[in-house]
Amino acid sequence: MSAGRTAAPAAGRWVFHDGDFVAAADVRLGPDLQALQYGTGVFEGIRSYAGDSGEAHLFRAHDHFTRMIGSARLLRIAIEYSAAELVDIAAELLRRNGHTGDAYLRPLAYKTALEPGVPFGVRLRGVSCALTIVSLPMGSYLPKGGISCGISSWRRIPDSSLPARAKITGAYANNALATDEATAAGYDDAIFLNQAGHVAEASTANVFVVRAGRVVTPAQDADILEGITRDSVISLLRREAAIEVERRTVLRSELYTADEIFLTGTGCEIVPVTALDGRPVGSGVPGPLTRTVMDAYDRSVRGRDPHDEQDWLTPVHATPVLL
Ligand SMILES: Cc1ncc(COP(=O)(O)O)c(C=O)c1O
């Protein structure tokens, strides 16, 4: 470890980079970075929340790092830490940066440079890898009163081309095209259809639809990221409202005729969609089931859920990591 935990970084904030905690300003990544040129990186977004006692918790960090290790395996990116070790490193980074209120972590594992003797070209083998984790303070950033969405003319990349279930940096150009189109048209976000024309997901969130008391979300084979918030919501609805979410093909017309639509994601949390393609969703305000899910999720992430037996929270103020 290059610096003591109490020493301030040379400038700005700490990041975890290449096996050590270093000042962000000391991380130097050049223009020949393979991940920059070819999009060969994988990442996660993880939140930590301040609880009532002032104690911060990471939410489902082990699940996020497990997913990242899976994404990395797809791109042959070596990560030399276990998910449990990465959780400890993440908590240590938050402590060092003093990010003990609501905060966000962005771990990124990526291809760096061709190893000596490896010929120039787009490749996954013979390329070195690195892992960088940054943290920043971040509260909720979307209006709880609802957002508008437009169905994107860009289709979600199919699993047979670039699997959406892996969070691959390069694949997010697809998401950027969709959000650019949606915001240029005056919407807040885009909802993707997949190549079959069925509902896939929003730009960085999964989609849930409420129709006549039933709750539906696109199944895992709809070219979606299998969201950790999606999974949390499925559990919370089972427990709080005795509702079993149906995971199946969702048709575009089901969105237009829905009583409620909401999006789920680590970044956006639970956000109601109150208008779609210029039509109100239901009565145009967040519906009762959406509000139930928002409340349950908020209680869960802040450690206010007395029934939280699922081990979703990791205290940030735990034993320091010794690398
Ligand atoms: C494309 C996409 N879908 C869904 C999600 C929601 O996933 P999670 O709930 O694991 O954050 C995200 C955000 O990570 C995303 O980028």
Short mmCIF file of C-alpha atoms and ligand atoms in Angstrom, two decimals:
data_model
loop_
_atom_site.label_atom_id
_atom_site.label_comp_id
_atom_site.label_asym_id
_atom_site.label_seq_id
_atom_site.Cartn_x
_atom_site.Cartn_y
_atom_site.Cartn_z
CA MET A 1 0.00 0.00 0.00
CA SER A 2 1.62 3.27 -1.06
CA ALA A 3 0.07 5.62 1.49
CA GLY A 4 -1.35 5.42 4.98
CA ARG A 5 -5.12 5.51 5.37
CA THR A 6 -5.10 8.76 7.26
CA ALA A 7 -2.77 10.59 4.84
CA ALA A 8 -4.56 12.87 2.37
CA PRO A 9 -4.01 12.00 -1.31
CA ALA A 10 -1.69 14.33 -3.19
CA ALA A 11 -4.70 15.90 -4.90
CA GLY A 12 -8.44 15.44 -4.79
CA ARG A 13 -9.70 12.01 -3.91
CA TRP A 14 -8.49 8.49 -3.54
CA VAL A 15 -9.07 5.84 -6.15
CA PHE A 16 -8.21 2.18 -6.02
CA HIS A 17 -6.00 1.51 -9.03
CA ASP A 18 -3.82 -1.44 -10.00
CA GLY A 19 -3.78 -2.97 -6.54
CA ASP A 20 -3.30 0.17 -4.48
CA PHE A 21 -5.09 3.21 -3.10
CA VAL A 22 -3.63 6.22 -4.94
CA ALA A 23 -4.56 9.84 -5.60
CA ALA A 24 -6.89 10.13 -8.61
CA ALA A 25 -4.51 12.66 -10.19
CA ASP A 26 -1.74 10.05 -10.18
CA VAL A 27 -3.63 7.62 -12.43
CA ARG A 28 -2.25 7.96 -15.94
CA LEU A 29 -4.01 6.17 -18.78
CA GLY A 30 -2.70 6.79 -22.29
CA PRO A 31 -4.44 7.16 -25.65
CA ASP A 32 -3.28 3.69 -26.70
CA LEU A 33 -5.36 2.09 -23.94
CA GLN A 34 -7.00 -0.97 -25.50
CA ALA A 35 -10.29 -0.42 -23.65
CA LEU A 36 -10.46 3.14 -24.94
CA GLN A 37 -9.89 2.03 -28.51
CA TYR A 38 -12.12 -1.05 -28.57
CA GLY A 39 -14.54 -0.70 -25.64
CA THR A 40 -13.06 -3.77 -23.93
CA GLY A 41 -13.89 -2.97 -20.33
CA VAL A 42 -16.56 -4.06 -17.88
CA PHE A 43 -18.01 -2.01 -15.07
CA GLU A 44 -20.49 -1.78 -12.25
CA GLY A 45 -22.44 0.93 -10.49
CA ILE A 46 -22.89 0.36 -6.76
CA ARG A 47 -24.59 2.60 -4.23
CA SER A 48 -23.99 3.09 -0.58
CA TYR A 49 -26.61 4.70 1.63
CA ALA A 50 -26.54 6.55 4.92
CA GLY A 51 -28.70 4.78 7.50
CA ASP A 52 -30.59 6.52 10.32
CA SER A 53 -27.78 6.03 12.81
CA GLY A 54 -25.35 7.79 10.45
CA GLU A 55 -23.83 4.42 9.61
CA ALA A 56 -23.44 3.95 5.82
CA HIS A 57 -24.07 0.62 4.07
CA LEU A 58 -23.16 -0.68 0.66
CA PHE A 59 -26.24 -2.15 -1.02
CA ARG A 60 -25.80 -5.61 -2.57
CA ALA A 61 -22.13 -4.94 -3.24
CA HIS A 62 -21.26 -8.65 -3.24
CA ASP A 63 -23.86 -9.27 -5.97
CA HIS A 64 -22.52 -6.39 -8.05
CA PHE A 65 -18.94 -7.62 -7.83
CA THR A 66 -20.04 -11.18 -8.60
CA ARG A 67 -21.75 -9.87 -11.74
CA MET A 68 -18.63 -7.90 -12.66
CA ILE A 69 -16.43 -10.96 -12.31
CA GLY A 70 -18.83 -12.77 -14.70
CA SER A 71 -18.74 -9.88 -17.19
CA ALA A 72 -14.94 -9.89 -16.98
CA ARG A 73 -14.78 -13.62 -17.68
CA LEU A 74 -16.64 -13.03 -20.95
CA LEU A 75 -14.00 -10.54 -22.11
CA ARG A 76 -11.08 -12.54 -20.66
CA ILE A 77 -10.30 -9.75 -18.22
CA ALA A 78 -8.41 -11.11 -15.23
CA ILE A 79 -9.61 -9.80 -11.85
CA GLU A 80 -7.32 -11.03 -9.12
CA TYR A 81 -9.74 -10.42 -6.25
CA SER A 82 -12.76 -12.35 -5.06
CA ALA A 83 -16.12 -10.60 -4.76
CA ALA A 84 -15.68 -10.54 -0.96
CA GLU A 85 -12.26 -8.88 -1.26
CA LEU A 86 -13.66 -6.31 -3.69
CA VAL A 87 -16.43 -5.45 -1.20
CA ASP A 88 -13.77 -4.78 1.47
CA ILE A 89 -11.76 -2.62 -0.96
CA ALA A 90 -14.91 -0.66 -1.90
CA ALA A 91 -15.73 0.02 1.75
CA GLU A 92 -12.16 1.12 2.41
CA LEU A 93 -12.27 3.50 -0.57
CA LEU A 94 -15.47 5.09 0.74
CA ARG A 95 -13.90 5.52 4.17
CA ARG A 96 -10.74 7.09 2.77
CA ASN A 97 -12.73 9.52 0.66
CA GLY A 98 -15.03 10.36 3.54
CA HIS A 99 -17.97 9.28 1.35
CA THR A 100 -19.98 7.98 4.24
CA GLY A 101 -23.26 9.64 3.23
CA ASP A 102 -25.11 8.55 0.07
CA ALA A 103 -22.42 7.64 -2.43
CA TYR A 104 -21.74 5.80 -5.66
CA LEU A 105 -18.93 3.47 -6.64
CA ARG A 106 -17.78 2.81 -10.18
CA PRO A 107 -15.51 -0.23 -10.49
CA LEU A 108 -14.01 -0.67 -13.95
CA ALA A 109 -11.93 -3.66 -15.13
CA TYR A 110 -10.38 -3.21 -18.54
CA LYS A 111 -7.85 -4.16 -21.16
CA THR A 112 -4.77 -1.97 -21.11
CA ALA A 113 -1.90 -2.87 -23.49
CA LEU A 114 -0.70 -5.58 -25.85
CA GLU A 115 1.82 -7.80 -24.10
CA PRO A 116 5.37 -7.82 -25.55
CA GLY A 117 5.52 -9.68 -28.86
CA VAL A 118 1.75 -9.70 -29.39
CA PRO A 119 0.92 -8.42 -32.88
CA PHE A 120 -1.21 -5.30 -33.35
CA GLY A 121 -4.93 -6.01 -33.68
CA VAL A 122 -8.26 -6.31 -31.92
CA ARG A 123 -7.88 -9.18 -29.51
CA LEU A 124 -8.73 -10.40 -26.03
CA ARG A 125 -5.77 -12.70 -25.38
CA GLY A 126 -2.26 -11.30 -25.03
CA VAL A 127 -3.56 -8.04 -23.58
CA SER A 128 -2.85 -6.87 -20.02
CA CYS A 129 -5.67 -5.81 -17.69
CA ALA A 130 -6.26 -3.32 -14.89
CA LEU A 131 -8.87 -2.60 -12.27
CA THR A 132 -9.81 0.89 -11.12
CA ILE A 133 -12.52 1.84 -8.61
CA VAL A 134 -13.67 5.40 -8.04
CA SER A 135 -16.21 6.74 -5.56
CA LEU A 136 -18.21 9.95 -5.43
CA PRO A 137 -20.95 11.38 -3.24
CA MET A 138 -24.31 10.88 -4.93
CA GLY A 139 -27.91 11.11 -3.78
CA SER A 140 -31.07 10.39 -5.81
CA TYR A 141 -31.01 12.26 -9.10
CA LEU A 142 -34.36 11.50 -10.74
CA PRO A 143 -37.71 13.10 -9.87
CA LYS A 144 -39.81 10.82 -7.65
CA GLY A 145 -42.90 12.29 -9.32
CA GLY A 146 -42.16 10.46 -12.56
CA ILE A 147 -40.39 10.77 -15.87
CA SER A 148 -41.38 10.59 -19.54
CA CYS A 149 -40.00 7.95 -21.88
CA GLY A 150 -40.00 7.36 -25.61
CA ILE A 151 -39.66 4.00 -27.35
CA SER A 152 -36.27 4.10 -29.04
CA SER A 153 -35.85 3.56 -32.75
CA TRP A 154 -32.52 1.96 -31.80
CA ARG A 155 -32.93 -1.72 -30.92
CA ARG A 156 -31.16 -3.37 -27.97
CA ILE A 157 -28.02 -5.25 -29.00
CA PRO A 158 -28.88 -8.98 -29.12
CA ASP A 159 -27.20 -11.53 -26.88
CA SER A 160 -25.83 -13.16 -30.03
CA SER A 161 -23.83 -10.00 -30.81
CA LEU A 162 -22.83 -8.41 -27.51
CA PRO A 163 -24.57 -9.79 -24.43
CA ALA A 164 -26.47 -7.12 -22.48
CA ARG A 165 -26.17 -9.29 -19.36
CA ALA A 166 -22.50 -8.28 -19.20
CA LYS A 167 -21.87 -4.62 -18.45
CA ILE A 168 -19.39 -4.04 -21.28
CA THR A 169 -18.22 -0.46 -21.68
CA GLY A 170 -18.28 -0.46 -25.50
CA ALA A 171 -21.87 -1.70 -25.56
CA TYR A 172 -23.02 1.50 -23.86
CA ALA A 173 -22.66 3.38 -27.16
CA ASN A 174 -25.99 1.64 -27.95
CA ASN A 175 -27.48 3.14 -24.75
CA ALA A 176 -26.00 6.56 -25.54
CA LEU A 177 -27.63 6.57 -28.99
CA ALA A 178 -30.99 5.79 -27.39
CA THR A 179 -30.77 8.46 -24.65
CA ASP A 180 -29.55 11.01 -27.18
CA GLU A 181 -32.55 10.34 -29.40
CA ALA A 182 -34.98 10.38 -26.46
CA THR A 183 -33.73 13.60 -24.91
CA ALA A 184 -33.55 15.35 -28.31
CA ALA A 185 -37.26 14.48 -28.69
CA GLY A 186 -38.01 15.97 -25.25
CA TYR A 187 -38.28 12.73 -23.24
CA ASP A 188 -36.33 11.95 -20.10
CA ASP A 189 -35.28 8.44 -21.10
CA ALA A 190 -35.59 5.76 -23.76
CA ILE A 191 -37.12 2.30 -23.62
CA PHE A 192 -35.49 -0.21 -25.94
CA LEU A 193 -37.23 -2.94 -27.88
CA ASN A 194 -35.10 -5.96 -28.78
CA GLN A 195 -34.58 -7.34 -32.29
CA ALA A 196 -37.87 -9.25 -32.00
CA GLY A 197 -39.71 -5.98 -31.29
CA HIS A 198 -40.44 -6.92 -27.66
CA VAL A 199 -39.77 -4.68 -24.68
CA ALA A 200 -36.19 -5.03 -23.42
CA GLU A 201 -35.15 -2.33 -20.94
CA ALA A 202 -34.56 1.39 -20.49
CA SER A 203 -31.18 3.02 -21.15
CA THR A 204 -29.76 2.08 -17.73
CA ALA A 205 -32.70 0.46 -15.96
CA ASN A 206 -35.09 -2.48 -16.13
CA VAL A 207 -38.78 -2.03 -16.89
CA PHE A 208 -41.76 -3.20 -14.82
CA VAL A 209 -45.35 -2.99 -16.04
CA VAL A 210 -48.50 -3.14 -13.86
CA ARG A 211 -51.71 -4.17 -15.63
CA ALA A 212 -54.89 -5.15 -13.77
CA GLY A 213 -52.99 -5.90 -10.56
CA ARG A 214 -50.39 -8.12 -12.26
CA VAL A 215 -46.76 -7.12 -12.43
CA VAL A 216 -44.68 -8.09 -15.44
CA THR A 217 -41.05 -7.57 -16.40
CA PRO A 218 -39.17 -8.76 -19.50
CA ALA A 219 -37.59 -12.19 -19.01
CA GLN A 220 -33.85 -12.83 -18.94
CA ASP A 221 -33.86 -13.80 -22.64
CA ALA A 222 -35.15 -10.36 -23.71
CA ASP A 223 -31.59 -8.96 -24.16
CA ILE A 224 -31.55 -7.21 -20.80
CA LEU A 225 -29.05 -6.67 -18.06
CA GLU A 226 -30.27 -8.88 -15.22
CA GLY A 227 -30.57 -5.95 -12.85
CA ILE A 228 -29.80 -6.35 -9.18
CA THR A 229 -32.48 -3.76 -8.39
CA ARG A 230 -34.88 -5.78 -10.57
CA ASP A 231 -34.10 -8.82 -8.44
CA SER A 232 -34.54 -6.81 -5.21
CA VAL A 233 -37.93 -5.54 -6.41
CA ILE A 234 -39.08 -9.05 -7.30
CA SER A 235 -38.23 -10.13 -3.71
CA LEU A 236 -39.77 -7.05 -2.11
CA LEU A 237 -43.04 -7.40 -4.05
CA ARG A 238 -43.25 -11.06 -3.03
CA ARG A 239 -42.76 -10.16 0.61
CA GLU A 240 -44.56 -6.82 0.90
CA ALA A 241 -47.52 -7.36 -1.41
CA ALA A 242 -47.63 -11.15 -1.94
CA ILE A 243 -47.20 -10.46 -5.67
CA GLU A 244 -45.22 -12.86 -7.85
CA VAL A 245 -43.71 -10.83 -10.69
CA GLU A 246 -44.21 -12.50 -14.10
CA ARG A 247 -40.99 -12.69 -16.08
CA ARG A 248 -41.98 -13.14 -19.69
CA THR A 249 -42.11 -11.54 -23.14
CA VAL A 250 -43.58 -8.05 -22.83
CA LEU A 251 -45.25 -6.50 -25.86
CA ARG A 252 -44.94 -2.82 -26.74
CA SER A 253 -48.74 -2.52 -26.65
CA GLU A 254 -48.71 -3.63 -22.99
CA LEU A 255 -46.76 -0.48 -22.18
CA TYR A 256 -49.35 1.80 -23.82
CA THR A 257 -52.19 0.06 -21.98
CA ALA A 258 -50.43 -0.23 -18.62
CA ASP A 259 -51.86 1.08 -15.35
CA GLU A 260 -48.35 1.77 -14.07
CA ILE A 261 -44.80 1.54 -15.38
CA PHE A 262 -41.69 1.93 -13.30
CA LEU A 263 -37.95 1.59 -13.93
CA THR A 264 -35.43 -0.03 -11.60
CA GLY A 265 -31.68 0.48 -11.45
CA THR A 266 -28.89 1.20 -9.01
CA GLY A 267 -28.47 4.73 -10.34
CA CYS A 268 -32.12 5.68 -10.94
CA GLU A 269 -33.39 3.54 -8.02
CA ILE A 270 -37.18 3.16 -8.51
CA VAL A 271 -38.61 5.77 -10.84
CA PRO A 272 -42.21 5.97 -12.07
CA VAL A 273 -42.77 6.41 -15.81
CA THR A 274 -45.80 8.68 -16.02
CA ALA A 275 -45.80 9.34 -19.79
CA LEU A 276 -44.78 7.21 -22.75
CA ASP A 277 -44.52 8.46 -26.32
CA GLY A 278 -46.71 11.44 -25.44
CA ARG A 279 -49.44 9.32 -23.78
CA PRO A 280 -50.09 9.34 -20.03
CA VAL A 281 -49.33 6.05 -18.29
CA GLY A 282 -52.49 5.15 -16.34
CA SER A 283 -53.72 8.36 -14.79
CA GLY A 284 -50.39 10.12 -15.45
CA VAL A 285 -49.19 10.09 -11.83
CA PRO A 286 -47.18 7.47 -9.90
CA GLY A 287 -49.52 4.55 -9.18
CA PRO A 288 -50.09 2.80 -5.83
CA LEU A 289 -47.98 -0.26 -6.55
CA THR A 290 -45.10 1.88 -7.78
CA ARG A 291 -45.28 3.88 -4.55
CA THR A 292 -45.30 0.68 -2.50
CA VAL A 293 -42.16 -0.50 -4.29
CA MET A 294 -40.46 2.90 -3.88
CA ASP A 295 -41.15 2.88 -0.13
CA ALA A 296 -40.07 -0.74 0.35
CA TYR A 297 -36.87 -0.18 -1.63
CA ASP A 298 -36.00 2.97 0.28
CA ARG A 299 -36.49 1.20 3.63
CA SER A 300 -34.41 -1.71 2.46
CA VAL A 301 -31.42 0.27 1.17
CA ARG A 302 -31.35 2.43 4.31
CA GLY A 303 -31.40 -0.50 6.70
CA ARG A 304 -34.90 0.33 8.00
CA ASP A 305 -36.37 -2.98 6.98
CA PRO A 306 -36.91 -5.13 10.07
CA HIS A 307 -37.38 -8.20 7.84
CA ASP A 308 -34.14 -7.77 5.96
CA GLU A 309 -32.82 -11.27 6.29
CA GLN A 310 -31.20 -11.31 2.86
CA ASP A 311 -27.78 -9.97 3.72
CA TRP A 312 -28.02 -7.13 1.24
CA LEU A 313 -26.23 -4.51 3.37
CA THR A 314 -22.51 -4.24 4.14
CA PRO A 315 -21.50 -1.64 6.76
CA VAL A 316 -18.93 0.81 5.40
CA HIS A 317 -17.35 1.25 8.83
CA ALA A 318 -15.86 -2.20 9.09
CA THR A 319 -12.37 -3.57 9.51
CA PRO A 320 -9.78 -1.73 7.38
CA VAL A 321 -8.37 -3.67 4.42
CA LEU A 322 -4.73 -4.63 4.51
CA LEU A 323 -3.38 -5.16 1.00
C1 LIG B 1 -28.61 -1.39 -19.39
C2 LIG B 1 -28.96 -1.49 -17.95
N1 LIG B 1 -30.07 -2.18 -17.59
C3 LIG B 1 -30.43 -2.30 -16.30
C4 LIG B 1 -29.69 -1.70 -15.30
C5 LIG B 1 -30.10 -1.89 -13.87
O1 LIG B 1 -29.21 -2.78 -13.24
P1 LIG B 1 -28.94 -2.71 -11.68
O2 LIG B 1 -30.28 -2.76 -11.03
O3 LIG B 1 -28.14 -3.94 -11.42
O4 LIG B 1 -28.22 -1.47 -11.41
C6 LIG B 1 -28.54 -0.97 -15.62
C7 LIG B 1 -27.72 -0.35 -14.58
O5 LIG B 1 -26.75 -0.91 -14.13
C8 LIG B 1 -28.15 -0.88 -16.98
O6 LIG B 1 -27.04 -0.21 -17.33
#
